């Protein structure tokens, strides 16, 4: 309606909407109705004119009106779609942020604070709180509470019951189970809640949404406004309900994570306690073993000692190994029980102990009480003051005496003492010495028995005949033991030459058979033979996925299948792990070896059930045939192993025959490895710097340091000619550090822009990589913020926690990370969220497919990568920009930086390059 239009004119337009004819022109009144071009709307126009128009003028005016109204309708609908898309975008961003928070390593209050911020980006949420509800206990906990008027501070661990909050709108919302919005007064009326100012002031608009887990109410989120009525609409209610479920998921994940950490901590404590108990048992077992050896020694001395004096001295040596026994003596009662003798005594302060009549000494106290006595200086003084004992000789700081028994009768005392406060005896020492004393008493009895044996020599002579008969029986038993020992030796020989898991011959056994075969072929019957070297494909995957026990079961089945395929006189050996070797005779030359290899691969390829899973194993097999150049079996195994790796390189599940070309390649690799080691010592590696430029004007923003080898004979070598050898030999890490050292030195000389270096996944396995790299900067005073590290997606997958720690350490010191060859690996979006990646380098294979007659799929992939990087706030660099068409296409797609021959070739020195135009 235009200003001044009458209600009657509006009714004319509304009538035309339902009139099939829908148009009229009567004097100064024009009415027209029509369907729009999309067929999804009917439109009517009614106009009151100052003067009547002619037919042509009316038609022109109505045509203009149709165009104006249709255009206005389309613009309104487009605006509505834009508003809807903006809301969807904000919602999607909020859900992404909630998902990130759920997996972020944050404390619960900080995570809830950030969740509150996310909700505030979607609607008015200056006043917001989140509660968890226990429907069994009918209680709530306020996890998060922020309010402009209510001063309550959230206590996440405190529970509030319905009895404590009888007029709470929160409990009413949880009982109601549905979202509610409106002024506090209306909400209370709807929920049947009595006004209660103790639960906070009323708000002009209040909206609460319950959180559900399946059919159970488990919490709620509430927002409210004190100054703006009607702050929330039905759309906000639906949106908050949708976000609430995601917040609940985030809380569940966080609680699950905290619960897992708690269980891990409890399990760790249990393992530590078990370890302490185990260590205690080990220590106790060692003590028991030491005591057992001592007892065996005492028992042996009782038989082998030449005299009692020698026996006493040997016993002292044994006791001294168990406890402190620098001051040690043995006291024995005389036969009449009136005198105390000291047949053996070693003491640093009392070198001679004379026999004495029984008195009230410490030794006599032990004999009369028939119990051990353990006393320190204080207890000894107390016993003396009580008149129970009298100390003879120098006073000891710690004294320990135990009774010696013979047939349940106390016949003496075994005693040790200390004159230093640093040495005190313990109850453990008392138990130990008591146990030893029992065996010493038995030893003394044996020594006395030997004296009786000498007296009974004549009686023994009389029994010689009977003893001879007994010796004959013992000799028969000894022969049986010898036979058993021979059988045991045979079992040991078999165990030493065969694999314990599969029962197959092991490597030493195979080498012996190979030596015999070489000897026969060289000097004997000239029989040709060959060695087949077999390695299972992806065997590590079996161990890592379903366990080593399943891997062992697989190896046993593989050995059975191989053994069932070869002939009886062929030798099947397990070399270790998943490697097998087969020694066969080749009467028909290599054809028989090839035929056997094909049959083995076919047999292994049949499915097998391992640990309840159906597996389809495969293997790679190498063949090395006998040749007079071989001097031993190790050389044959080496060449068969090389052929096996050639089979793996050709796609696995096949065999390869070792030939002269392979031998020559192996020799070249060996020579190249020697050259590589010399080059490391001579520092023959140097960086070439390729510029990284802005695509729009060609300005250099940084360089990538590319590795080059200045070979002493072959000149400048690219990494492709030696990098794989360096990776296999492990030398590439030393080469990398030489490169890093030169790049840091270049940065120390000043300049602008950054230099990026490539970092192998090997470096992230080293816990001190970041510290070592940063130490280089400290040593020369260079700025670490001018270096960037380029990593591949394999490094992120190899050891994700350690890689994340390393990248965070580097980032804290200004060294940013760039993800190289993006799009060619696993490209998991979760890694872009988890790892601090600042730049994605788009792989050159995608860049080659855009511009000119490029491939549409490459263009789409590059556009998707740029969109993803833009959403995540990550910069991009296009690799391999070699044509102007590619450059123009990248600029059109929104890519700002690039690297390639068009923009600059690698050079030994840094420098500004001309504009590629």
Coordinates of N, CA and C in Angstrom, one line a residue, residues 306-505:
X306 N 87.6 -80.3 58.7 CA 88.6 -81.2 59.2 C 88.6 -81.3 60.7
X307 N 88.2 -80.1 61.4 CA 88.2 -80.1 62.8 C 87.1 -79.1 63.3
X308 N 86.8 -79.1 64.6 CA 85.8 -78.2 65.2 C 86.3 -76.8 65.0
X309 N 87.6 -76.5 65.2 CA 88.1 -75.1 65.1 C 87.9 -74.6 63.7
X310 N 88.2 -75.5 62.7 CA 87.9 -75.0 61.3 C 86.4 -74.8 61.1
X311 N 85.6 -75.7 61.7 CA 84.2 -75.6 61.5 C 83.7 -74.3 62.1
X312 N 84.2 -73.9 63.3 CA 83.7 -72.6 63.9 C 84.1 -71.4 63.0
X313 N 85.3 -71.4 62.5 CA 85.8 -70.3 61.7 C 84.9 -70.2 60.4
X314 N 84.6 -71.4 59.8 CA 83.8 -71.3 58.5 C 82.4 -70.9 58.8
X315 N 81.8 -71.3 60.0 CA 80.5 -70.8 60.4 C 80.5 -69.3 60.6
X316 N 81.5 -68.8 61.2 CA 81.6 -67.3 61.4 C 81.6 -66.6 60.0
X317 N 82.3 -67.1 59.0 CA 82.3 -66.5 57.7 C 80.9 -66.5 57.1
X318 N 80.2 -67.6 57.3 CA 78.8 -67.7 56.7 C 77.9 -66.7 57.4
X319 N 78.0 -66.6 58.7 CA 77.1 -65.7 59.5 C 77.4 -64.3 59.1
X320 N 78.7 -64.0 58.8 CA 79.1 -62.6 58.5 C 78.6 -62.2 57.1
X321 N 78.2 -63.2 56.2 CA 77.6 -62.8 55.0 C 76.1 -62.5 55.1
X322 N 75.5 -62.9 56.2 CA 74.1 -62.6 56.5 C 73.9 -61.4 57.3
X323 N 74.6 -61.2 58.4 CA 74.4 -60.0 59.2 C 75.8 -59.5 59.6
X324 N 75.8 -58.4 60.3 CA 77.0 -57.8 60.8 C 77.5 -58.7 61.9
X325 N 78.8 -59.3 61.7 CA 79.3 -60.3 62.7 C 80.8 -60.0 62.9
X326 N 81.2 -58.8 63.0 CA 82.6 -58.5 63.2 C 83.0 -59.0 64.7
X327 N 82.0 -58.9 65.6 CA 82.2 -59.3 67.0 C 81.3 -60.5 67.2
X328 N 81.9 -61.7 67.3 CA 81.1 -62.9 67.2 C 81.7 -64.0 68.1
X329 N 80.9 -64.7 68.9 CA 81.4 -65.8 69.7 C 80.4 -66.9 69.8
X330 N 80.9 -68.1 70.1 CA 80.1 -69.3 70.3 C 80.4 -69.7 71.8
X331 N 79.4 -69.8 72.6 CA 79.6 -70.3 74.0 C 78.9 -71.6 74.2
X332 N 79.5 -72.6 74.8 CA 79.0 -73.9 75.0 C 79.0 -74.3 76.5
X333 N 78.0 -75.0 77.0 CA 78.0 -75.5 78.3 C 78.9 -76.7 78.4
X334 N 79.6 -76.9 79.5 CA 80.4 -78.1 79.7 C 79.4 -79.3 79.9
X335 N 80.0 -80.5 79.9 CA 79.2 -81.7 80.0 C 78.5 -81.7 81.4
X336 N 79.1 -81.2 82.4 CA 78.4 -81.2 83.7 C 77.5 -80.0 83.9
X337 N 77.4 -79.1 83.0 CA 76.5 -77.9 83.1 C 76.9 -76.9 84.1
X338 N 78.2 -76.9 84.6 CA 78.6 -75.9 85.6 C 79.5 -74.8 85.0
X339 N 80.1 -75.0 83.8 CA 81.0 -74.1 83.3 C 80.6 -73.7 81.9
X340 N 80.9 -72.4 81.6 CA 80.6 -71.9 80.2 C 81.9 -71.7 79.5
X341 N 82.1 -72.4 78.4 CA 83.3 -72.4 77.6 C 83.1 -71.5 76.3
X342 N 84.1 -71.0 75.8 CA 84.1 -70.2 74.6 C 85.0 -70.7 73.6
X343 N 84.6 -71.8 72.8 CA 85.5 -72.5 71.9 C 85.9 -71.6 70.7
X344 N 85.1 -70.5 70.4 CA 85.4 -69.6 69.3 C 85.0 -68.2 69.7
X345 N 85.8 -67.2 69.5 CA 85.5 -65.9 69.8 C 86.4 -64.9 69.0
X346 N 85.7 -64.0 68.3 CA 86.4 -62.9 67.5 C 85.8 -61.6 68.0
X347 N 86.6 -60.7 68.6 CA 86.0 -59.5 69.1 C 87.1 -58.4 69.0
X348 N 86.7 -57.2 68.5 CA 87.7 -56.1 68.3 C 88.1 -55.5 69.6
X349 N 87.4 -55.6 70.7 CA 87.7 -55.0 72.0 C 88.0 -56.1 73.1
X350 N 87.6 -57.3 72.9 CA 87.9 -58.4 73.9 C 88.4 -59.6 73.2
X351 N 89.7 -59.5 72.9 CA 90.3 -60.6 72.0 C 90.3 -62.0 72.7
X352 N 90.3 -62.1 74.0 CA 90.4 -63.4 74.7 C 89.2 -63.5 75.6
X353 N 88.4 -64.6 75.4 CA 87.3 -64.9 76.3 C 87.7 -66.2 77.1
X354 N 87.8 -66.1 78.4 CA 88.2 -67.3 79.2 C 86.9 -68.0 79.7
X355 N 87.0 -69.3 79.9 CA 85.9 -70.0 80.4 C 85.6 -69.5 81.8
X356 N 84.3 -69.6 82.2 CA 84.0 -69.1 83.5 C 82.8 -70.0 84.1
X357 N 82.7 -69.9 85.4 CA 81.6 -70.6 86.0 C 80.3 -69.8 85.7
X358 N 79.2 -70.6 85.7 CA 77.9 -69.9 85.3 C 77.6 -68.8 86.3
X359 N 77.3 -67.6 85.8 CA 76.9 -66.5 86.6 C 75.7 -65.8 86.1
X360 N 75.6 -64.5 86.2 CA 74.4 -63.8 85.7 C 74.7 -63.0 84.5
X361 N 75.6 -63.4 83.6 CA 75.9 -62.7 82.4 C 74.8 -62.8 81.3
X362 N 75.1 -62.0 80.3 CA 74.1 -62.0 79.2 C 73.9 -63.4 78.6
X363 N 75.0 -64.1 78.4 CA 75.0 -65.4 77.8 C 74.2 -66.4 78.7
X364 N 74.5 -66.4 80.0 CA 73.8 -67.2 80.9 C 72.3 -66.9 80.9
X365 N 71.9 -65.6 80.7 CA 70.5 -65.2 80.7 C 69.8 -65.9 79.5
X366 N 70.4 -65.9 78.4 CA 69.8 -66.6 77.2 C 69.7 -68.1 77.4
X367 N 70.7 -68.7 78.1 CA 70.6 -70.1 78.3 C 69.5 -70.4 79.3
X368 N 69.4 -69.7 80.4 CA 68.3 -69.9 81.4 C 66.9 -69.6 80.9
X369 N 66.8 -68.6 80.1 CA 65.4 -68.2 79.6 C 65.0 -69.0 78.3
X370 N 66.0 -69.7 77.7 CA 65.8 -70.5 76.5 C 65.2 -69.7 75.4
X371 N 65.3 -68.3 75.4 CA 64.8 -67.4 74.4 C 65.9 -66.5 73.9
X372 N 65.8 -66.1 72.6 CA 66.8 -65.1 72.2 C 66.7 -63.8 72.9
X373 N 67.8 -63.0 73.0 CA 67.8 -61.7 73.6 C 68.4 -60.7 72.6
X374 N 67.5 -59.7 72.3 CA 67.9 -58.6 71.4 C 67.8 -57.3 72.2
X375 N 69.0 -56.6 72.5 CA 69.0 -55.5 73.4 C 69.9 -54.4 72.9
X376 N 69.4 -53.1 72.9 CA 70.2 -52.0 72.6 C 70.8 -51.5 73.9
X377 N 71.5 -50.4 73.9 CA 72.2 -49.9 75.1 C 71.3 -49.6 76.2
X378 N 70.1 -49.0 75.8 CA 69.1 -48.6 76.9 C 68.6 -49.8 77.6
X379 N 68.3 -50.9 76.8 CA 67.7 -52.1 77.4 C 68.8 -52.8 78.3
X380 N 70.0 -52.8 77.8 CA 71.1 -53.4 78.6 C 71.2 -52.7 79.9
X381 N 71.2 -51.4 79.9 CA 71.3 -50.7 81.1 C 70.1 -51.0 82.1
X382 N 68.9 -51.1 81.5 CA 67.7 -51.4 82.3 C 67.8 -52.7 82.9
X383 N 68.3 -53.8 82.1 CA 68.4 -55.1 82.7 C 69.5 -55.1 83.8
X384 N 70.5 -54.3 83.6 CA 71.6 -54.2 84.7 C 71.0 -53.6 86.0
X385 N 70.2 -52.5 85.8 CA 69.7 -51.8 86.9 C 68.7 -52.7 87.7
X386 N 68.0 -53.6 86.9 CA 67.0 -54.5 87.6 C 67.7 -55.7 88.2
X387 N 69.0 -55.8 88.0 CA 69.8 -56.9 88.6 C 69.6 -58.2 87.9
X388 N 69.1 -58.2 86.7 CA 68.9 -59.4 86.0 C 70.2 -60.0 85.4
X389 N 71.0 -59.1 84.9 CA 72.2 -59.5 84.2 C 73.4 -58.6 84.6
X390 N 74.6 -59.1 84.3 CA 75.8 -58.4 84.6 C 76.7 -58.5 83.3
X391 N 77.2 -57.4 82.8 CA 77.9 -57.4 81.5 C 79.4 -57.7 81.9
X392 N 80.0 -58.7 81.2 CA 81.4 -59.0 81.3 C 82.1 -58.5 80.1
X393 N 83.2 -57.8 80.3 CA 84.0 -57.3 79.2 C 83.5 -55.9 78.7
X394 N 83.9 -55.4 77.6 CA 83.5 -54.1 77.1 C 82.0 -54.0 76.9
X395 N 81.4 -52.9 77.2 CA 79.9 -52.7 77.0 C 79.6 -52.5 75.5
X396 N 78.6 -53.3 75.1 CA 78.2 -53.2 73.7 C 77.1 -52.2 73.5
X397 N 77.0 -51.6 72.3 CA 75.9 -50.7 72.0 C 74.6 -51.5 71.6
X398 N 74.8 -52.6 70.9 CA 73.7 -53.5 70.5 C 74.2 -54.9 70.7
X399 N 73.4 -55.8 71.3 CA 73.8 -57.2 71.6 C 72.6 -58.1 71.2
X400 N 73.0 -59.2 70.5 CA 72.1 -60.2 70.1 C 72.6 -61.6 70.4
X401 N 71.9 -62.4 71.1 CA 72.3 -63.8 71.4 C 71.1 -64.7 71.2
X402 N 71.4 -65.9 70.6 CA 70.3 -66.9 70.4 C 70.8 -68.2 71.0
X403 N 69.9 -69.1 71.5 CA 70.3 -70.3 72.1 C 70.7 -71.4 71.0
X404 N 71.7 -72.2 71.4 CA 72.0 -73.4 70.5 C 71.4 -74.6 71.2
X405 N 70.7 -75.4 70.3 CA 70.0 -76.6 70.8 C 70.7 -77.9 70.3
X406 N 70.5 -78.9 71.2 CA 70.9 -80.2 70.8 C 69.8 -81.2 71.4
X407 N 69.0 -81.7 70.4 CA 67.9 -82.5 70.8 C 67.0 -81.8 71.9
X408 N 66.5 -80.7 71.6 CA 65.6 -79.9 72.4 C 66.2 -79.4 73.7
X409 N 67.5 -79.5 73.9 CA 68.2 -79.1 75.1 C 69.2 -77.9 74.7
X410 N 69.1 -76.8 75.5 CA 70.0 -75.7 75.2 C 71.4 -76.1 75.7
X411 N 72.4 -76.0 74.7 CA 73.7 -76.4 75.1 C 74.7 -75.2 74.9
X412 N 74.2 -74.1 74.5 CA 75.1 -73.0 74.3 C 74.4 -71.8 73.7
X413 N 75.2 -70.8 73.3 CA 74.7 -69.5 72.8 C 75.5 -69.1 71.6
X414 N 74.9 -68.5 70.6 CA 75.5 -67.9 69.4 C 75.2 -66.4 69.6
X415 N 76.3 -65.6 69.6 CA 76.1 -64.1 70.0 C 76.9 -63.3 69.0
X416 N 76.3 -62.1 68.7 CA 77.0 -61.0 67.9 C 76.7 -59.7 68.7
X417 N 77.7 -58.8 68.6 CA 77.5 -57.5 69.2 C 78.2 -56.4 68.5
X418 N 77.7 -55.2 68.7 CA 78.2 -54.0 68.0 C 78.6 -52.9 69.1
X419 N 79.7 -52.3 68.8 CA 80.2 -51.2 69.7 C 79.9 -49.8 69.1
X420 N 79.2 -49.8 68.0 CA 79.0 -48.5 67.3 C 77.5 -48.2 67.2
X421 N 77.1 -46.9 67.4 CA 75.7 -46.6 67.3 C 75.2 -46.7 65.8
X422 N 76.1 -46.8 64.9 CA 75.7 -46.9 63.5 C 75.3 -48.3 63.1
X423 N 75.6 -49.3 63.9 CA 75.2 -50.7 63.7 C 74.3 -51.1 64.8
X424 N 73.0 -51.4 64.4 CA 72.0 -52.0 65.4 C 71.4 -53.2 64.8
X425 N 71.2 -54.2 65.6 CA 70.5 -55.4 65.2 C 69.0 -55.2 65.2
X426 N 68.3 -56.0 64.3 CA 66.9 -55.8 64.2 C 66.2 -57.2 64.5
X427 N 64.9 -57.2 64.7 CA 64.2 -58.5 64.8 C 64.4 -59.4 63.6
X428 N 64.6 -58.8 62.5 CA 64.9 -59.7 61.3 C 66.2 -60.4 61.5
X429 N 67.2 -59.6 62.0 CA 68.5 -60.3 62.3 C 68.3 -61.4 63.3
X430 N 67.5 -61.1 64.3 CA 67.2 -62.1 65.4 C 66.7 -63.4 64.8
X431 N 65.6 -63.3 63.9 CA 65.0 -64.5 63.3 C 66.1 -65.2 62.4
X432 N 66.9 -64.4 61.7 CA 67.9 -65.0 60.8 C 68.9 -65.8 61.6
X433 N 69.4 -65.2 62.7 CA 70.4 -65.8 63.5 C 69.8 -67.0 64.2
X434 N 68.6 -67.0 64.7 CA 67.9 -68.1 65.3 C 67.8 -69.3 64.4
X435 N 67.5 -69.0 63.1 CA 67.4 -70.1 62.1 C 68.7 -70.7 61.9
X436 N 69.7 -69.8 61.7 CA 71.1 -70.3 61.5 C 71.6 -71.1 62.7
X437 N 71.3 -70.6 63.9 CA 71.7 -71.3 65.1 C 71.2 -72.7 65.2
X438 N 70.0 -72.9 64.7 CA 69.4 -74.3 64.7 C 70.2 -75.2 63.9
X439 N 70.7 -74.7 62.7 CA 71.5 -75.6 61.8 C 72.9 -75.7 62.3
X440 N 73.4 -74.7 63.0 CA 74.7 -74.8 63.6 C 74.7 -75.9 64.7
X441 N 73.6 -75.9 65.5 CA 73.5 -76.9 66.5 C 73.5 -78.3 65.9
X442 N 72.8 -78.4 64.8 CA 72.9 -79.7 64.1 C 74.3 -80.0 63.6
X443 N 75.0 -78.9 63.1 CA 76.4 -79.1 62.6 C 77.3 -79.6 63.8
X444 N 77.1 -79.0 64.9 CA 77.9 -79.4 66.0 C 77.6 -80.9 66.4
X445 N 76.4 -81.2 66.3 CA 76.0 -82.6 66.6 C 76.7 -83.5 65.5
X446 N 76.7 -83.1 64.3 CA 77.4 -83.9 63.3 C 78.9 -84.1 63.5
X447 N 79.5 -82.9 63.9 CA 80.9 -83.0 64.2 C 81.2 -84.0 65.4
X448 N 80.3 -83.9 66.4 CA 80.5 -84.9 67.5 C 80.2 -86.3 67.0
X449 N 79.3 -86.4 66.1 CA 79.0 -87.7 65.6 C 80.2 -88.3 64.8
X450 N 80.9 -87.4 64.1 CA 82.1 -87.9 63.4 C 83.1 -88.5 64.3
X451 N 83.3 -87.8 65.5 CA 84.2 -88.4 66.5 C 83.7 -89.8 66.9
X452 N 82.4 -89.9 67.0 CA 81.9 -91.3 67.4 C 82.1 -92.2 66.2
X453 N 82.0 -91.7 65.0 CA 82.2 -92.6 63.8 C 83.7 -93.1 63.8
X454 N 84.6 -92.2 64.1 CA 86.0 -92.7 64.1 C 86.2 -93.8 65.2
X455 N 85.5 -93.6 66.3 CA 85.6 -94.7 67.3 C 84.9 -96.0 66.9
X456 N 84.0 -95.8 66.0 CA 83.2 -97.1 65.5 C 83.8 -97.6 64.2
X457 N 85.1 -97.2 63.9 CA 85.7 -97.7 62.6 C 85.7 -99.2 62.4
X458 N 85.9 -99.8 63.5 CA 86.0 -101.3 63.4 C 84.6 -101.9 63.1
X459 N 83.6 -101.2 63.6 CA 82.2 -101.7 63.3 C 81.9 -101.5 61.9
X460 N 82.4 -100.4 61.3 CA 82.2 -100.1 59.9 C 82.9 -101.1 59.0
X461 N 84.1 -101.6 59.4 CA 84.8 -102.6 58.6 C 84.0 -103.9 58.5
X462 N 83.3 -104.1 59.6 CA 82.5 -105.4 59.6 C 81.4 -105.3 58.7
X463 N 80.9 -104.1 58.4 CA 79.8 -104.0 57.5 C 80.1 -103.7 56.1
X464 N 81.4 -103.9 55.7 CA 81.8 -103.6 54.4 C 81.1 -104.4 53.3
X465 N 80.8 -105.6 53.6 CA 80.2 -106.5 52.6 C 78.7 -106.0 52.3
X466 N 78.0 -105.6 53.4 CA 76.7 -105.1 53.2 C 76.7 -103.8 52.5
X467 N 77.7 -103.0 52.8 CA 77.8 -101.7 52.1 C 78.1 -101.8 50.6
X468 N 79.0 -102.9 50.3 CA 79.3 -103.1 48.9 C 78.1 -103.5 48.1
X469 N 77.2 -104.3 48.7 CA 76.0 -104.6 48.1 C 75.1 -103.4 47.8
X470 N 75.1 -102.5 48.8 CA 74.3 -101.2 48.6 C 74.9 -100.4 47.5
X471 N 76.3 -100.4 47.4 CA 76.9 -99.6 46.3 C 76.6 -100.2 44.9
X472 N 76.5 -101.5 44.9 CA 76.1 -102.1 43.6 C 74.8 -101.6 43.1
X473 N 73.8 -101.5 44.1 CA 72.5 -101.0 43.7 C 72.6 -99.6 43.3
X474 N 73.4 -98.8 44.0 CA 73.5 -97.4 43.7 C 74.1 -97.2 42.3
X475 N 75.1 -98.1 42.0 CA 75.7 -98.1 40.6 C 74.7 -98.3 39.5
X476 N 73.8 -99.2 39.8 CA 72.7 -99.5 38.8 C 71.8 -98.3 38.6
X477 N 71.5 -97.6 39.7 CA 70.7 -96.4 39.6 C 71.5 -95.3 38.9
X478 N 72.8 -95.3 39.1 CA 73.6 -94.3 38.5 C 73.7 -94.5 37.0
X479 N 73.7 -95.7 36.6 CA 73.7 -96.0 35.1 C 72.4 -95.5 34.5
X480 N 71.3 -95.7 35.3 CA 70.0 -95.2 34.8 C 70.0 -93.7 34.7
X481 N 70.6 -93.0 35.7 CA 70.7 -91.6 35.6 C 71.5 -91.1 34.4
X482 N 72.6 -91.8 34.1 CA 73.4 -91.5 33.0 C 72.6 -91.5 31.7
X483 N 71.8 -92.6 31.6 CA 70.9 -92.7 30.4 C 69.9 -91.5 30.3
X484 N 69.4 -91.2 31.4 CA 68.4 -90.1 31.4 C 69.1 -88.8 31.0
X485 N 70.4 -88.6 31.5 CA 71.2 -87.4 31.2 C 71.4 -87.3 29.7
X486 N 71.8 -88.5 29.1 CA 72.0 -88.5 27.6 C 70.7 -88.1 26.9
X487 N 69.6 -88.6 27.3 CA 68.3 -88.2 26.7 C 68.1 -86.7 26.9
X488 N 68.4 -86.2 28.0 CA 68.2 -84.7 28.3 C 69.1 -83.9 27.4
X489 N 70.4 -84.4 27.2 CA 71.3 -83.7 26.3 C 70.7 -83.6 24.9
X490 N 70.1 -84.8 24.4 CA 69.6 -84.8 23.1 C 68.4 -83.8 23.0
X491 N 67.6 -83.7 24.0 CA 66.5 -82.7 24.0 C 67.1 -81.3 23.9
X492 N 68.1 -81.0 24.7 CA 68.7 -79.7 24.7 C 69.3 -79.4 23.3
X493 N 69.9 -80.4 22.7 CA 70.5 -80.1 21.3 C 69.4 -79.8 20.3
X494 N 68.3 -80.5 20.5 CA 67.1 -80.2 19.6 C 66.6 -78.8 19.8
X495 N 66.5 -78.5 21.1 CA 65.9 -77.1 21.4 C 66.9 -76.0 20.9
X496 N 68.2 -76.3 20.9 CA 69.2 -75.3 20.5 C 69.1 -75.1 19.0
X497 N 68.7 -76.1 18.2 CA 68.7 -76.1 16.8 C 67.4 -76.0 16.2
X498 N 66.3 -75.8 17.0 CA 65.0 -75.7 16.4 C 64.2 -74.5 17.1
X499 N 63.2 -74.0 16.3 CA 62.4 -72.9 16.8 C 61.4 -73.4 17.8
X500 N 61.3 -72.6 19.0 CA 60.5 -73.0 20.0 C 59.0 -73.0 19.7
X501 N 58.6 -72.1 18.8 CA 57.2 -71.9 18.5 C 56.7 -72.9 17.5
X502 N 57.4 -73.0 16.4 CA 56.9 -73.8 15.3 C 57.5 -75.2 15.2
X503 N 58.6 -75.4 16.0 CA 59.3 -76.7 15.9 C 60.2 -76.8 14.7
X504 N 60.3 -75.8 13.8 CA 61.1 -75.9 12.6 C 62.6 -75.7 13.0
X505 N 63.5 -76.1 12.1 CA 64.9 -75.8 12.3 C 65.1 -74.3 12.4

